[in-house]
PDB file of C-alpha atoms in Angstrom:
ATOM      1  CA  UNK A   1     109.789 102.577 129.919  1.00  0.00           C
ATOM      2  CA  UNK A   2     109.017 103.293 126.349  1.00  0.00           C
ATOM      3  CA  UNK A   3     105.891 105.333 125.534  1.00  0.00           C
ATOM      4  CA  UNK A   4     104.306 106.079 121.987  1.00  0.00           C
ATOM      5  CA  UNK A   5     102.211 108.261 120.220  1.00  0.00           C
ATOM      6  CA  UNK A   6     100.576 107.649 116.711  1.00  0.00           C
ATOM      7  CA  UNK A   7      97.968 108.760 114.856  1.00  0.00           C
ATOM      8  CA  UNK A   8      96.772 105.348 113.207  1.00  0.00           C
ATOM      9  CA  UNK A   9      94.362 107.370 110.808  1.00  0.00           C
ATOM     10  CA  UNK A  10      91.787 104.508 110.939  1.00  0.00           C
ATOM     11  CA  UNK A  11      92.666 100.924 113.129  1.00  0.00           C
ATOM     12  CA  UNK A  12      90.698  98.894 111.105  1.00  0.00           C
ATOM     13  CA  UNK A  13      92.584 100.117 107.433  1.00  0.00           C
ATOM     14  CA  UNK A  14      95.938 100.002 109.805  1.00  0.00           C
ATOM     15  CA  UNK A  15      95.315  97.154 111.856  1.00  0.00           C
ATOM     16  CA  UNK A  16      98.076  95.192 110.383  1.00  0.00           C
ATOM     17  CA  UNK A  17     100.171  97.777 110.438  1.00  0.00           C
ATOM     18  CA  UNK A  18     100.000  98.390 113.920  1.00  0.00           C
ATOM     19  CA  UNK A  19     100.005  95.021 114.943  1.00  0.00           C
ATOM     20  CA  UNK A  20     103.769  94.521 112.957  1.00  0.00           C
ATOM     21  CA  UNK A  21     105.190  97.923 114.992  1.00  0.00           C
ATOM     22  CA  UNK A  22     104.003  96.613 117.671  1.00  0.00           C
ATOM     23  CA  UNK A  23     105.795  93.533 117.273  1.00  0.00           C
ATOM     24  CA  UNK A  24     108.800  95.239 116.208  1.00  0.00           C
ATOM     25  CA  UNK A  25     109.291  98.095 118.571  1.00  0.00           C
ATOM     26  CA  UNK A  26     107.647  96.434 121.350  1.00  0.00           C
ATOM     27  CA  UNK A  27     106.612  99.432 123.567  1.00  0.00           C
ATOM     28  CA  UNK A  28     104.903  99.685 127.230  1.00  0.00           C
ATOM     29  CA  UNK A  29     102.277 102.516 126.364  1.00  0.00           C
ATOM     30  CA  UNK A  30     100.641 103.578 123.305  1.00  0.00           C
ATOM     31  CA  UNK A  31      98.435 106.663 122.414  1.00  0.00           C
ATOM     32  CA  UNK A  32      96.814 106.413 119.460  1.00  0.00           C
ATOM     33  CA  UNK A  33      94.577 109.234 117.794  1.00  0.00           C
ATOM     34  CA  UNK A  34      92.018 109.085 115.324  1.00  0.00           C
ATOM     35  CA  UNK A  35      91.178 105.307 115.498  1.00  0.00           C
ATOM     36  CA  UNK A  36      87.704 106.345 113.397  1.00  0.00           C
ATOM     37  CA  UNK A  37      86.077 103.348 115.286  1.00  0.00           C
ATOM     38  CA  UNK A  38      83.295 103.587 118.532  1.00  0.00           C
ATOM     39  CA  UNK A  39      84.400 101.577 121.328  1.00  0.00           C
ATOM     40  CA  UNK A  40      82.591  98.068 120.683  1.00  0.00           C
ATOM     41  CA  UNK A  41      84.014  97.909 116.963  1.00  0.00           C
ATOM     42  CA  UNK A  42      87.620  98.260 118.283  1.00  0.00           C
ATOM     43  CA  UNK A  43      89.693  95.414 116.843  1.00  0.00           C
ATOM     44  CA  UNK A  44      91.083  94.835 120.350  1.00  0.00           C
ATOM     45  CA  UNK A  45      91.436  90.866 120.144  1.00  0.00           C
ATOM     46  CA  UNK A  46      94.326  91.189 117.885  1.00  0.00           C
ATOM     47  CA  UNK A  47      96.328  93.333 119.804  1.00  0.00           C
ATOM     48  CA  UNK A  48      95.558  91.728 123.261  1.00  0.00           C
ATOM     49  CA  UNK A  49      96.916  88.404 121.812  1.00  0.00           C
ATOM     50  CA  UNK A  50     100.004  90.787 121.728  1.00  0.00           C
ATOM     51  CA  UNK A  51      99.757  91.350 125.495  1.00  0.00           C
ATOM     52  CA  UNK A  52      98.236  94.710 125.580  1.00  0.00           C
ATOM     53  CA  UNK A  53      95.343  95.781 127.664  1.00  0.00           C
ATOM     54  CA  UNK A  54      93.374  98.230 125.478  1.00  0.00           C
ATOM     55  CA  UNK A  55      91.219 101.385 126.761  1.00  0.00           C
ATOM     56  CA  UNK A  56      89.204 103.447 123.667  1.00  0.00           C
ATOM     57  CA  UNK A  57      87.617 106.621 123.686  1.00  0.00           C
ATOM     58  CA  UNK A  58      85.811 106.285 120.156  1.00  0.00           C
ATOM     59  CA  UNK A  59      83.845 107.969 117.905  1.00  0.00           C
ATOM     60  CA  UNK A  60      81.766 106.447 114.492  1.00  0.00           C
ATOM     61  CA  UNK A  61      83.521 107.384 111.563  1.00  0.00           C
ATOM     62  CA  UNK A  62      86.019 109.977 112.834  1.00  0.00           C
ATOM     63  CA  UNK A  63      88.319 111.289 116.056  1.00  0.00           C
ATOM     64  CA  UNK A  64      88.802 108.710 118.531  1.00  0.00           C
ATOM     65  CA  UNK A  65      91.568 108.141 121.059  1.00  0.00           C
ATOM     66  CA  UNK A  66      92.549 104.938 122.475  1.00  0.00           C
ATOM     67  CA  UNK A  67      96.084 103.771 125.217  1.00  0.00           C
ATOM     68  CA  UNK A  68      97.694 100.648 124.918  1.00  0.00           C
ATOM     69  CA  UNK A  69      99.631  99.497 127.793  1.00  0.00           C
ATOM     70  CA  UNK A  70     101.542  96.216 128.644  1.00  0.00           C
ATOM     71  CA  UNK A  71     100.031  96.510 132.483  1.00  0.00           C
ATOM     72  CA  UNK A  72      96.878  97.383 132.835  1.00  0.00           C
ATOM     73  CA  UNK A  73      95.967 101.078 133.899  1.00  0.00           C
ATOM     74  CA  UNK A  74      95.342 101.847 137.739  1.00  0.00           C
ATOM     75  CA  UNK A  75      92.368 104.690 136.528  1.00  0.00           C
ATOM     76  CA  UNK A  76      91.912 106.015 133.498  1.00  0.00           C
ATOM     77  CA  UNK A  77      89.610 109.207 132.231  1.00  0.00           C
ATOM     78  CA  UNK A  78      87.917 110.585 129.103  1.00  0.00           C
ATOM     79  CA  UNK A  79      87.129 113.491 127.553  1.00  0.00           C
ATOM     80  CA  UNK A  80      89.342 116.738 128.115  1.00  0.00           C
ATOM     81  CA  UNK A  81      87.424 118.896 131.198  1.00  0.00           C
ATOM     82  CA  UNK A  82      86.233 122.278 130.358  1.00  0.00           C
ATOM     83  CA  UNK A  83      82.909 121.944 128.481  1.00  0.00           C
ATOM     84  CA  UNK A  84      80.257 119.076 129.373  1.00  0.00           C
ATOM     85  CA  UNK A  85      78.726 119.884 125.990  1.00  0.00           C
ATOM     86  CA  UNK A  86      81.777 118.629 123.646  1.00  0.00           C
ATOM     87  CA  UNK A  87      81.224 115.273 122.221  1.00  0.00           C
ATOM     88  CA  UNK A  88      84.261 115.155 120.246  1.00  0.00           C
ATOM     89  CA  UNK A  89      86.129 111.951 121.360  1.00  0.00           C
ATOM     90  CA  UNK A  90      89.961 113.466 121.674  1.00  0.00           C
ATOM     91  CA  UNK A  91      90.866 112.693 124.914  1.00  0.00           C
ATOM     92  CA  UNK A  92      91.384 109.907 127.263  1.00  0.00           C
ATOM     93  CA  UNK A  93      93.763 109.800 130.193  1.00  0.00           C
ATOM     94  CA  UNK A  94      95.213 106.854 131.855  1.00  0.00           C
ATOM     95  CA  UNK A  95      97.637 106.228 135.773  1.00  0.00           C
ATOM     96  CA  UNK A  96     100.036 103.580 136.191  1.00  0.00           C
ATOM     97  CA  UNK A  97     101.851 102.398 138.942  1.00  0.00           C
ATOM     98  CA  UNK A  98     105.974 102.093 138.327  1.00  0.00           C
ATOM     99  CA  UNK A  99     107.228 100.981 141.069  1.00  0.00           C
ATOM    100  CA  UNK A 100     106.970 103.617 143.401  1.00  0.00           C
ATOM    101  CA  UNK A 101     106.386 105.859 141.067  1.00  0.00           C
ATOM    102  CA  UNK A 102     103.139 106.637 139.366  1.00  0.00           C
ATOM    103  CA  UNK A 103     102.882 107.820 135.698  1.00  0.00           C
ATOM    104  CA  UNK A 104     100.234 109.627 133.916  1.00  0.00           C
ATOM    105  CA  UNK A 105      99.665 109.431 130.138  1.00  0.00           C
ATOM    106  CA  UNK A 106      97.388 111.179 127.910  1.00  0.00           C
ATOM    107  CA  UNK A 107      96.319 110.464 124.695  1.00  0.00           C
ATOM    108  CA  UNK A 108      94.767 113.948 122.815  1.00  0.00           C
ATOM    109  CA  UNK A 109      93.406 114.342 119.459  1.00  0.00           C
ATOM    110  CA  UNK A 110      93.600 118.210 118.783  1.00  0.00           C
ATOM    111  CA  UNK A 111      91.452 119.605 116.739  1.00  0.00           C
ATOM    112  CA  UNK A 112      92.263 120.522 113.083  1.00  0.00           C
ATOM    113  CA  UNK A 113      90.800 123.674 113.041  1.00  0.00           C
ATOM    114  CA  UNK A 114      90.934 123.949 109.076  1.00  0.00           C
ATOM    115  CA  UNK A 115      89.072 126.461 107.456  1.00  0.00           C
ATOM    116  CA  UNK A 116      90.386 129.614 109.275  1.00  0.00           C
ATOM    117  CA  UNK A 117      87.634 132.131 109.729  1.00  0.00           C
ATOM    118  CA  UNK A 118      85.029 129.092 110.863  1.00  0.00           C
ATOM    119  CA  UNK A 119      83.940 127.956 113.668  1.00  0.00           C
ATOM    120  CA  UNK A 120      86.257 125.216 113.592  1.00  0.00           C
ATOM    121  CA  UNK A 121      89.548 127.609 114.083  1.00  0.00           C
ATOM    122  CA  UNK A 122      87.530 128.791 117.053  1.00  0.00           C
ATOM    123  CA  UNK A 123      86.950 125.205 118.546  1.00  0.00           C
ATOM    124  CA  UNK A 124      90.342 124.656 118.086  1.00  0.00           C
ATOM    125  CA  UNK A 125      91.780 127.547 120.546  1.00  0.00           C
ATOM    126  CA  UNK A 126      89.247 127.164 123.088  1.00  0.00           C
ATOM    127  CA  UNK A 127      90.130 123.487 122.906  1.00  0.00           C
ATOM    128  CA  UNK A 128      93.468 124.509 123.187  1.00  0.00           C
ATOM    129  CA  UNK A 129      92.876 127.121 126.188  1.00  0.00           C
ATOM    130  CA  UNK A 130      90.738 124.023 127.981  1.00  0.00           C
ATOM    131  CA  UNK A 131      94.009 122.025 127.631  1.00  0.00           C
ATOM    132  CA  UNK A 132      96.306 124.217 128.887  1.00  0.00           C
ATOM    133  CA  UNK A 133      93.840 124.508 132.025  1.00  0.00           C
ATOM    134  CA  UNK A 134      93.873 121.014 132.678  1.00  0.00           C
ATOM    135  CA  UNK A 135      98.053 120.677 132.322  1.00  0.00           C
ATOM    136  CA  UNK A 136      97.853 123.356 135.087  1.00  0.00           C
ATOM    137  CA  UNK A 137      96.583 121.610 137.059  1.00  0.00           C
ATOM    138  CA  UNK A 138      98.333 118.438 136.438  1.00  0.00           C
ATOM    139  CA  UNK A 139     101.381 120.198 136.972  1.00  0.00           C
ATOM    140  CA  UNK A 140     100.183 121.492 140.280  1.00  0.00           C
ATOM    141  CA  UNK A 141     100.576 117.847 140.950  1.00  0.00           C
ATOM    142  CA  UNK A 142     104.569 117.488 140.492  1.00  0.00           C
ATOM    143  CA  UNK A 143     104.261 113.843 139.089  1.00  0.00           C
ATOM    144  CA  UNK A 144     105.152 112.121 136.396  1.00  0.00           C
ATOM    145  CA  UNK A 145     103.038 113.491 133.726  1.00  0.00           C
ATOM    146  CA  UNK A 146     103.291 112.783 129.657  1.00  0.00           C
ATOM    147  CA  UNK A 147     101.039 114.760 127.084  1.00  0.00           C
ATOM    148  CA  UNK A 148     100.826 113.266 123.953  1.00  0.00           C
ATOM    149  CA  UNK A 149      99.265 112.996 120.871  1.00  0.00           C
ATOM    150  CA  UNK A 150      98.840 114.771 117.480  1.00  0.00           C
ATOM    151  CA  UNK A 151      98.684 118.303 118.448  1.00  0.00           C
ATOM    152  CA  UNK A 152      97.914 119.442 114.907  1.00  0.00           C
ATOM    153  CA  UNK A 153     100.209 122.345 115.556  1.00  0.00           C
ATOM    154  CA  UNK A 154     103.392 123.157 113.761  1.00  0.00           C
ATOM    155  CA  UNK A 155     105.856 124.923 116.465  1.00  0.00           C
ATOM    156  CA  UNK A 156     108.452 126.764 114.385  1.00  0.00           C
ATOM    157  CA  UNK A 157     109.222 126.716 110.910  1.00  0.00           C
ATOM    158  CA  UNK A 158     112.309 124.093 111.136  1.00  0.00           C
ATOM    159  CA  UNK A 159     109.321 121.908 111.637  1.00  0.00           C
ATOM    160  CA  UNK A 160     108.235 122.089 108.178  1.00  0.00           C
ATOM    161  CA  UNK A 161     109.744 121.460 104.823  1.00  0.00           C
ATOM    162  CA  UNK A 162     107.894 124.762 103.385  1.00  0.00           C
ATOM    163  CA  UNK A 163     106.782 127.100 105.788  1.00  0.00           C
ATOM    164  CA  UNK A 164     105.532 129.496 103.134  1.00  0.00           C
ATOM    165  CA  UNK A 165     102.800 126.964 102.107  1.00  0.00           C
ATOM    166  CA  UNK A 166     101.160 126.575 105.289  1.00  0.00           C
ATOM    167  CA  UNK A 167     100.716 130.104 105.898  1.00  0.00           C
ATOM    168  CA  UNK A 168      97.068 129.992 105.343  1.00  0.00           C
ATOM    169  CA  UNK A 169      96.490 127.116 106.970  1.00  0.00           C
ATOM    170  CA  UNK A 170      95.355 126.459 110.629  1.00  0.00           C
ATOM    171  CA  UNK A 171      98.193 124.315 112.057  1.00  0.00           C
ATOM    172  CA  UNK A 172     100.745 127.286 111.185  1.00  0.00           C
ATOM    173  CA  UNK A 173      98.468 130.235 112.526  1.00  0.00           C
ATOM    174  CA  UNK A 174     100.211 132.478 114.919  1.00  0.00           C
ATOM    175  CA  UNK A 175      97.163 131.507 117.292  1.00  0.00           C
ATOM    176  CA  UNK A 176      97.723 127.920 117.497  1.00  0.00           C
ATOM    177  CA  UNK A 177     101.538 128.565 117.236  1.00  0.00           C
ATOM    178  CA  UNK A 178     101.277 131.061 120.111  1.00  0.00           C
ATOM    179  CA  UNK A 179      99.033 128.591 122.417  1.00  0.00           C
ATOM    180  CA  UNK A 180     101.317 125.881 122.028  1.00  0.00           C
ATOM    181  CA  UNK A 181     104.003 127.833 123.597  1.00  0.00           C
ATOM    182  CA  UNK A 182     101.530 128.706 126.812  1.00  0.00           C
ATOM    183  CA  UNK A 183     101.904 125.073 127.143  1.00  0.00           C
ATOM    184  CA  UNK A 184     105.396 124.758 127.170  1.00  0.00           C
ATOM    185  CA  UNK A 185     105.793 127.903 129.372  1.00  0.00           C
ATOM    186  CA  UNK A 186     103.772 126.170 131.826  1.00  0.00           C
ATOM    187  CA  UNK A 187     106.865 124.112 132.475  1.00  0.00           C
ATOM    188  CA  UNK A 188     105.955 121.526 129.996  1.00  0.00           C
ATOM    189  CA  UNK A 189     109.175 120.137 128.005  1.00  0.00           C
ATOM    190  CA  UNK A 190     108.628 119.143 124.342  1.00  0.00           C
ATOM    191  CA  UNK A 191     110.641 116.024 124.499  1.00  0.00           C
ATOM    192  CA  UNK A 192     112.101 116.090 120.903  1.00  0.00           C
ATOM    193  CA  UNK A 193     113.621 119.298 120.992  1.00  0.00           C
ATOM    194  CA  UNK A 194     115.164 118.509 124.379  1.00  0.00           C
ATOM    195  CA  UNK A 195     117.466 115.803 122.570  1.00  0.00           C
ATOM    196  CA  UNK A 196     118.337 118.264 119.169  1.00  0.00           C
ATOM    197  CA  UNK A 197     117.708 121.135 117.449  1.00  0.00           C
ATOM    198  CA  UNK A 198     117.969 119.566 114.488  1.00  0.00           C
ATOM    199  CA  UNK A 199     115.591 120.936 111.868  1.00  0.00           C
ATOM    200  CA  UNK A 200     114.031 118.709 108.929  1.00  0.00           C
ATOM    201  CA  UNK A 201     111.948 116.120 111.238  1.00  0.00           C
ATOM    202  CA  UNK A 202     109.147 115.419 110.867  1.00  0.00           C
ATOM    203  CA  UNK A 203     105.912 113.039 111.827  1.00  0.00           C
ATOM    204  CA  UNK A 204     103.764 113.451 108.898  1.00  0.00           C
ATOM    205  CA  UNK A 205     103.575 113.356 105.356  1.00  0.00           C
ATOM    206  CA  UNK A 206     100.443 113.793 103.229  1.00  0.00           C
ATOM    207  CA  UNK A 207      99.332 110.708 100.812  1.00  0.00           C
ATOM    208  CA  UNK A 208      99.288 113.703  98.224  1.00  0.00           C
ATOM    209  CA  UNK A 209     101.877 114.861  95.769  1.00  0.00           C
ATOM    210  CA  UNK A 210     104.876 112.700  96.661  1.00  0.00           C
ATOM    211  CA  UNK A 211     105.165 114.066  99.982  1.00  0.00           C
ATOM    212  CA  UNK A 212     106.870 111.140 101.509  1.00  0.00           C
ATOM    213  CA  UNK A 213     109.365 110.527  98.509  1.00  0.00           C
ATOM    214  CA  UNK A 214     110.083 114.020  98.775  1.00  0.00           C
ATOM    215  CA  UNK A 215     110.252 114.116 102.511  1.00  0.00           C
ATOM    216  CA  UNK A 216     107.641 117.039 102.375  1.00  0.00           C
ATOM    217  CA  UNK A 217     106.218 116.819 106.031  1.00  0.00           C
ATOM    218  CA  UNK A 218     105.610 119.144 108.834  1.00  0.00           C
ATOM    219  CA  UNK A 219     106.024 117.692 112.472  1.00  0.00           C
ATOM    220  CA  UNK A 220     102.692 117.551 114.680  1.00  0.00           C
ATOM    221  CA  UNK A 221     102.549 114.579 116.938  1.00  0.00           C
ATOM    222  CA  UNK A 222     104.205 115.510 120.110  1.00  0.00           C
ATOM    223  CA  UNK A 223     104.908 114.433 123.653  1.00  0.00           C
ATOM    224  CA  UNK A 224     105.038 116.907 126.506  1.00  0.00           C
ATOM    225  CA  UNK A 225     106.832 116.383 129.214  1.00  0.00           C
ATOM    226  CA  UNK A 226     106.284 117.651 133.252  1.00  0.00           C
ATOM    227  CA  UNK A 227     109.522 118.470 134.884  1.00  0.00           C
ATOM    228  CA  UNK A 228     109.188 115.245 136.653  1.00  0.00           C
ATOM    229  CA  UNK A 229     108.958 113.220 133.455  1.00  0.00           C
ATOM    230  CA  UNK A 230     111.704 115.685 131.639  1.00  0.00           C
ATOM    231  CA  UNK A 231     114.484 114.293 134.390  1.00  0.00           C
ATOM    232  CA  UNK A 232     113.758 110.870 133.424  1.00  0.00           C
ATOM    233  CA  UNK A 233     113.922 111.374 129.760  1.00  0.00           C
ATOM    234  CA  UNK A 234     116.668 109.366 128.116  1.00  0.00           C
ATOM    235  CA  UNK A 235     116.332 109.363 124.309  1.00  0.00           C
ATOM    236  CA  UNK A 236     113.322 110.222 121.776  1.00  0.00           C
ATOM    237  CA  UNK A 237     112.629 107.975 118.679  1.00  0.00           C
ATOM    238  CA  UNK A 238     110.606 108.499 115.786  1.00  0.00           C
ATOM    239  CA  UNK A 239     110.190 105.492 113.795  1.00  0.00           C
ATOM    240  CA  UNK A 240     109.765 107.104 110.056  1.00  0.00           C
ATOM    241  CA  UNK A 241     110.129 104.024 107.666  1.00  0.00           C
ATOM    242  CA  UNK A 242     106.588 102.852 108.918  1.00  0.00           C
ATOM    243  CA  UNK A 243     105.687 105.460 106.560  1.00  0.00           C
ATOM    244  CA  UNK A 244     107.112 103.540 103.987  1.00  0.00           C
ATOM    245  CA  UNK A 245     105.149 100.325 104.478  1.00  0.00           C
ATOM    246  CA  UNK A 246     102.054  98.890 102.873  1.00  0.00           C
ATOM    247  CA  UNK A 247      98.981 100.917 103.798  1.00  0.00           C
ATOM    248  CA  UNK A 248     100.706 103.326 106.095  1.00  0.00           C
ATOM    249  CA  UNK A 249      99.081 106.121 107.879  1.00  0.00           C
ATOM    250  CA  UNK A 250     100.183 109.212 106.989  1.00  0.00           C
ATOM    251  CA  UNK A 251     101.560 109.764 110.987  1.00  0.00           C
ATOM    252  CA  UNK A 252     104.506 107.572 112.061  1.00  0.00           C
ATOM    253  CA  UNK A 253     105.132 106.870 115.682  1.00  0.00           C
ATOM    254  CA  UNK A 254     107.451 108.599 117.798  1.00  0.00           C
ATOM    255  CA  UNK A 255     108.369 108.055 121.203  1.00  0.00           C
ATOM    256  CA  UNK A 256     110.064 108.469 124.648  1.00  0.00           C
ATOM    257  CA  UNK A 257     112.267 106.381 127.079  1.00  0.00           C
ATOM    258  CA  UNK A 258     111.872 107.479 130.462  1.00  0.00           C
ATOM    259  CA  UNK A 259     114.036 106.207 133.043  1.00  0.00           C
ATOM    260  CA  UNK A 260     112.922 103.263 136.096  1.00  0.00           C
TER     261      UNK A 260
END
């Protein structure tokens, strides 16, 4: 089973962009972030023709969070518990059925948290604290869990071209740096470093400065693993020459394959 996450950075602008990696890479479930689209204005006609069922969280004009799936969810859930009063649309959560197995995805949206010293930097880590409460508890479930998204987070500093220049900047803040590893330490497995320790890879480039000709990116998107996932894991893929196409986003997809 192949599972995905990609920030789209707008479906509508990147509708035909998703619809040809799609067609090309052909996976079972999708997480998508940012689709910038409420729920009724979600091109989903297009990508049903494909053969995916399609489940949005959305939002007018930014955030969003939508899962794509070639078999139709058992349940699925919004919004990431921990505070009735957040109407951010980050989160959604879906369950299939595999076989005997059942498999639970989630699609997250973290927040930026950009400028440090706001309000926004504080959203951001009690976001963050509300997340690792919730992969508690999914973990307290021993099944096959996968958390993924764009965790607007940069780990460690092989996961940026120049660490020095995101010093200031709220994805490189020992805070968000230092709640990311609570997550792992819960017994969470980032997938990609499983497979290599390779440093220089990345998910994201900016559309400023050259930063894709120059391979300037950091690496944000993510997928988490439970230990239950992490023993079916059999390869991670990121597919980076989507960045080169027409009207990319500035995210490219990466993904797992998880043993039957």
């Amino acid at each position: 089973m192949l599972v995905a996450t990609w920030n789209i950075n707008g479906i509508k602008a990147r509708i035909e962009v998703l619809l040809a990696w799609l067609n090309e890479r052909s996976p079972d479930i999708v997480c998508l972030q940012e689709i910038k689209s409420v729920d009724e204005g979600f091109p989903r006609e297009a990508i049903e023709a494909l053969g995916y069922h399609v489940e949005t969280h959305g939002q007018k004009g930014f955030n969003g969070v939508a899962l794509l799936s070639k078999v139709p969810p058992a349940d699925v859930s919004r919004r990431l518990p921990g505070d009735v009063g957040d109407e951010q649309s980050r989160f959604i959560e879906g369950v299939w059925k595999v076989g005997p197995r059942t498999l639970r995805v989630a699609s997250l949206y973290l927040p930026n948290g950009n400028p440090l010293g706001t309000e926004k930097f504080d959203y951001k880590l009690r976001w963050m604290a509300r997340l690792e409460a919730h992969a508690r508890h999914r973990l307290d479930e021993e099944s096959d869990f996968v958390l993924a998204g764009d965790f607007n987070v940069i780990p460690e500093p092989g996961d940026v071209k120049f660490p020095q220049a995101w010093l200031g900047d709220a994805l490189y803040q020992p805070e968000s740096r230092n709640a990311w590893r609570r997550l792992q330490h819960l017994g969470l497995t980032d997938a990609l470093r499983a497979t290599t320790d390779d440093a220089g890879i990345y998910t994201f480039w900016d559309y400023q400065a050259g930063a894709w000709q120059k391979n300037n990116g950091i690496r944000i998107d993510h997928l988490l693993l439970s230990p239950e996932a992490a023993g079916r894991l059999v390869s991670v893929g990121i597919d980076s020459h989507v960045r080169g196409w027409e009207k990319p986003s500035d995210h490219v997809p990466i993904m797992v394959q998880l043993a039957a």
